[in-house]
GROMACS .gro file of C-alpha atoms in nm:
model
  201
    1UNK     CA    1   1.683   0.783  -1.625
    2UNK     CA    2   1.681   1.116  -1.805
    3UNK     CA    3   1.771   1.434  -1.621
    4UNK     CA    4   1.673   1.767  -1.773
    5UNK     CA    5   1.832   2.068  -1.607
    6UNK     CA    6   1.706   2.421  -1.635
    7UNK     CA    7   1.793   2.743  -1.460
    8UNK     CA    8   1.581   2.665  -1.155
    9UNK     CA    9   1.447   2.310  -1.186
   10UNK     CA   10   1.570   1.955  -1.226
   11UNK     CA   11   1.320   1.709  -1.373
   12UNK     CA   12   1.389   1.338  -1.342
   13UNK     CA   13   1.207   1.089  -1.558
   14UNK     CA   14   1.198   0.717  -1.496
   15UNK     CA   15   0.972   0.434  -1.391
   16UNK     CA   16   1.142   0.325  -1.067
   17UNK     CA   17   1.171   0.479  -0.722
   18UNK     CA   18   1.535   0.565  -0.799
   19UNK     CA   19   1.416   0.838  -1.038
   20UNK     CA   20   1.208   1.025  -0.779
   21UNK     CA   21   1.270   1.396  -0.740
   22UNK     CA   22   1.320   1.579  -0.411
   23UNK     CA   23   0.954   1.665  -0.354
   24UNK     CA   24   0.855   1.304  -0.415
   25UNK     CA   25   1.112   1.187  -0.161
   26UNK     CA   26   0.976   1.435   0.094
   27UNK     CA   27   0.626   1.303   0.031
   28UNK     CA   28   0.742   0.944   0.079
   29UNK     CA   29   0.915   1.031   0.407
   30UNK     CA   30   0.590   1.188   0.530
   31UNK     CA   31   0.389   0.876   0.442
   32UNK     CA   32   0.654   0.652   0.600
   33UNK     CA   33   0.627   0.830   0.935
   34UNK     CA   34   0.251   0.888   0.938
   35UNK     CA   35   0.157   0.541   0.817
   36UNK     CA   36   0.395   0.370   1.057
   37UNK     CA   37   0.253   0.545   1.361
   38UNK     CA   38  -0.110   0.492   1.258
   39UNK     CA   39  -0.055   0.127   1.167
   40UNK     CA   40   0.104   0.067   1.506
   41UNK     CA   41  -0.222   0.166   1.674
   42UNK     CA   42  -0.428  -0.016   1.413
   43UNK     CA   43  -0.232  -0.333   1.485
   44UNK     CA   44  -0.348  -0.318   1.846
   45UNK     CA   45  -0.709  -0.274   1.734
   46UNK     CA   46  -0.674  -0.571   1.502
   47UNK     CA   47  -0.513  -0.783   1.773
   48UNK     CA   48  -0.803  -0.717   2.011
   49UNK     CA   49  -1.075  -0.777   1.750
   50UNK     CA   50  -0.910  -1.100   1.638
   51UNK     CA   51  -0.911  -1.219   1.999
   52UNK     CA   52  -1.284  -1.147   2.017
   53UNK     CA   53  -1.412  -1.234   1.669
   54UNK     CA   54  -1.144  -1.470   1.540
   55UNK     CA   55  -0.979  -1.472   1.194
   56UNK     CA   56  -1.278  -1.299   1.034
   57UNK     CA   57  -1.153  -0.972   1.180
   58UNK     CA   58  -0.832  -1.006   0.980
   59UNK     CA   59  -1.011  -1.004   0.646
   60UNK     CA   60  -1.194  -0.682   0.735
   61UNK     CA   61  -0.929  -0.485   0.923
   62UNK     CA   62  -0.623  -0.619   0.743
   63UNK     CA   63  -0.697  -0.413   0.433
   64UNK     CA   64  -0.606  -0.094   0.616
   65UNK     CA   65  -0.244  -0.209   0.628
   66UNK     CA   66  -0.217  -0.246   0.250
   67UNK     CA   67  -0.399   0.087   0.206
   68UNK     CA   68  -0.079   0.281   0.276
   69UNK     CA   69   0.128   0.108   0.010
   70UNK     CA   70  -0.144   0.173  -0.245
   71UNK     CA   71  -0.173   0.539  -0.144
   72UNK     CA   72   0.203   0.576  -0.187
   73UNK     CA   73   0.219   0.417  -0.532
   74UNK     CA   74  -0.098   0.595  -0.650
   75UNK     CA   75   0.065   0.925  -0.549
   76UNK     CA   76   0.408   0.855  -0.699
   77UNK     CA   77   0.357   0.621  -0.989
   78UNK     CA   78   0.690   0.439  -0.989
   79UNK     CA   79   0.789   0.080  -0.915
   80UNK     CA   80   0.935   0.034  -0.567
   81UNK     CA   81   0.755   0.324  -0.400
   82UNK     CA   82   0.506   0.099  -0.220
   83UNK     CA   83   0.775  -0.145  -0.109
   84UNK     CA   84   1.004   0.130   0.018
   85UNK     CA   85   0.735   0.322   0.205
   86UNK     CA   86   0.588   0.015   0.371
   87UNK     CA   87   0.923  -0.135   0.470
   88UNK     CA   88   1.079   0.184   0.607
   89UNK     CA   89   0.762   0.258   0.802
   90UNK     CA   90   0.816  -0.058   1.007
   91UNK     CA   91   1.031   0.098   1.285
   92UNK     CA   92   0.765   0.364   1.342
   93UNK     CA   93   0.498   0.096   1.347
   94UNK     CA   94   0.682  -0.118   1.601
   95UNK     CA   95   0.762   0.185   1.816
   96UNK     CA   96   0.393   0.277   1.813
   97UNK     CA   97   0.310  -0.060   1.965
   98UNK     CA   98   0.220  -0.303   1.688
   99UNK     CA   99   0.190  -0.633   1.879
  100UNK     CA  100   0.289  -0.860   1.590
  101UNK     CA  101   0.663  -0.821   1.647
  102UNK     CA  102   0.952  -0.840   1.403
  103UNK     CA  103   0.752  -1.034   1.144
  104UNK     CA  104   0.597  -0.697   1.060
  105UNK     CA  105   0.912  -0.632   0.854
  106UNK     CA  106   0.823  -0.927   0.630
  107UNK     CA  107   0.454  -0.841   0.609
  108UNK     CA  108   0.519  -0.476   0.526
  109UNK     CA  109   0.773  -0.562   0.258
  110UNK     CA  110   0.534  -0.792   0.074
  111UNK     CA  111   0.231  -0.569   0.128
  112UNK     CA  112   0.425  -0.284  -0.033
  113UNK     CA  113   0.555  -0.509  -0.309
  114UNK     CA  114   0.199  -0.624  -0.368
  115UNK     CA  115   0.093  -0.264  -0.431
  116UNK     CA  116   0.384  -0.213  -0.672
  117UNK     CA  117   0.314  -0.532  -0.865
  118UNK     CA  118  -0.065  -0.486  -0.872
  119UNK     CA  119  -0.052  -0.126  -0.998
  120UNK     CA  120   0.227  -0.226  -1.235
  121UNK     CA  121  -0.027  -0.440  -1.421
  122UNK     CA  122  -0.180  -0.109  -1.531
  123UNK     CA  123   0.162   0.049  -1.599
  124UNK     CA  124   0.120   0.284  -1.303
  125UNK     CA  125  -0.152   0.483  -1.473
  126UNK     CA  126  -0.523   0.538  -1.419
  127UNK     CA  127  -0.757   0.554  -1.718
  128UNK     CA  128  -0.954   0.866  -1.796
  129UNK     CA  129  -1.281   0.883  -1.606
  130UNK     CA  130  -1.359   0.828  -1.242
  131UNK     CA  131  -1.541   0.497  -1.287
  132UNK     CA  132  -1.250   0.340  -1.472
  133UNK     CA  133  -1.001   0.473  -1.217
  134UNK     CA  134  -1.204   0.334  -0.928
  135UNK     CA  135  -1.221  -0.002  -1.104
  136UNK     CA  136  -0.843  -0.006  -1.145
  137UNK     CA  137  -0.794   0.090  -0.781
  138UNK     CA  138  -1.030  -0.188  -0.673
  139UNK     CA  139  -0.842  -0.447  -0.877
  140UNK     CA  140  -0.512  -0.324  -0.731
  141UNK     CA  141  -0.658  -0.371  -0.383
  142UNK     CA  142  -0.778  -0.724  -0.460
  143UNK     CA  143  -0.450  -0.836  -0.619
  144UNK     CA  144  -0.250  -0.678  -0.338
  145UNK     CA  145  -0.455  -0.865  -0.079
  146UNK     CA  146  -0.404  -1.198  -0.254
  147UNK     CA  147  -0.027  -1.148  -0.264
  148UNK     CA  148  -0.032  -1.053   0.104
  149UNK     CA  149  -0.248  -1.355   0.188
  150UNK     CA  150   0.005  -1.589   0.029
  151UNK     CA  151   0.274  -1.448   0.258
  152UNK     CA  152   0.050  -1.476   0.564
  153UNK     CA  153  -0.047  -1.826   0.461
  154UNK     CA  154   0.313  -1.940   0.446
  155UNK     CA  155   0.439  -1.765   0.761
  156UNK     CA  156   0.135  -1.849   0.975
  157UNK     CA  157   0.084  -2.199   0.831
  158UNK     CA  158  -0.267  -2.111   0.719
  159UNK     CA  159  -0.248  -2.352   0.428
  160UNK     CA  160  -0.262  -2.641   0.672
  161UNK     CA  161  -0.628  -2.550   0.718
  162UNK     CA  162  -0.895  -2.704   0.492
  163UNK     CA  163  -0.890  -2.575   0.134
  164UNK     CA  164  -1.242  -2.437   0.158
  165UNK     CA  165  -1.144  -2.230   0.462
  166UNK     CA  166  -0.853  -2.075   0.273
  167UNK     CA  167  -1.063  -2.007  -0.035
  168UNK     CA  168  -1.333  -1.833   0.168
  169UNK     CA  169  -1.076  -1.629   0.357
  170UNK     CA  170  -0.891  -1.528   0.040
  171UNK     CA  171  -1.212  -1.436  -0.141
  172UNK     CA  172  -1.339  -1.232   0.154
  173UNK     CA  173  -1.007  -1.054   0.193
  174UNK     CA  174  -0.992  -0.972  -0.179
  175UNK     CA  175  -1.350  -0.846  -0.179
  176UNK     CA  176  -1.295  -0.621   0.123
  177UNK     CA  177  -0.966  -0.496  -0.023
  178UNK     CA  178  -1.149  -0.373  -0.332
  179UNK     CA  179  -1.296  -0.112  -0.098
  180UNK     CA  180  -0.955  -0.028   0.048
  181UNK     CA  181  -0.813   0.019  -0.301
  182UNK     CA  182  -1.096   0.254  -0.393
  183UNK     CA  183  -1.057   0.432  -0.061
  184UNK     CA  184  -0.685   0.483  -0.131
  185UNK     CA  185  -0.773   0.629  -0.470
  186UNK     CA  186  -1.027   0.862  -0.308
  187UNK     CA  187  -0.774   0.989  -0.054
  188UNK     CA  188  -0.518   1.030  -0.332
  189UNK     CA  189  -0.767   1.235  -0.533
  190UNK     CA  190  -0.842   1.458  -0.235
  191UNK     CA  191  -0.474   1.516  -0.165
  192UNK     CA  192  -0.417   1.588  -0.532
  193UNK     CA  193  -0.689   1.853  -0.536
  194UNK     CA  194  -0.532   2.038  -0.244
  195UNK     CA  195  -0.191   1.999  -0.412
  196UNK     CA  196  -0.043   1.798  -0.127
  197UNK     CA  197   0.066   1.524  -0.367
  198UNK     CA  198   0.373   1.596  -0.583
  199UNK     CA  199   0.268   1.677  -0.942
  200UNK     CA  200   0.298   1.402  -1.198
  201UNK     CA  201   0.590   1.416  -1.436
   0.00000   0.00000   0.00000
């Protein structure tokens, strides 16, 4: 990590969350609190819809959980941001009433790690042009969902189901998560235009 000090500013450069500056940390704290509270309520919605419509509801609504990790790492393009934001948001999520219990710690960790790893494929950068950026965001969403599905599959014993059932579920989840990745990029772009997101280094 390189630190450049001036008369009024300190600029930190690095590719991990450890090199974040003060404004970036403030932004992460805001996402941690906001996402945790919202996901707590969303977990209740998902629980009810799963009871009514079965596992199909998971593939559609589950993408909103990984949305927050992607928004975090799109905003602050450093490895570990997604993992940190998602994991530390867990107490807020549980306090807000997420019905899935303490396993949320595990799910959030890997959903955040999935965002870090998926965006890391592109070296935490978007290409020039909106179409290319949306494509990258969509791929990040799909890869993130597949990583998350592996964790769900192991913890919930989903892989005991027929192979075709898992393949359909994984493909559907990845397809839907392309939208969530693009949606995260859209929200990031909006926040960037109003200067809510910390400026890039």
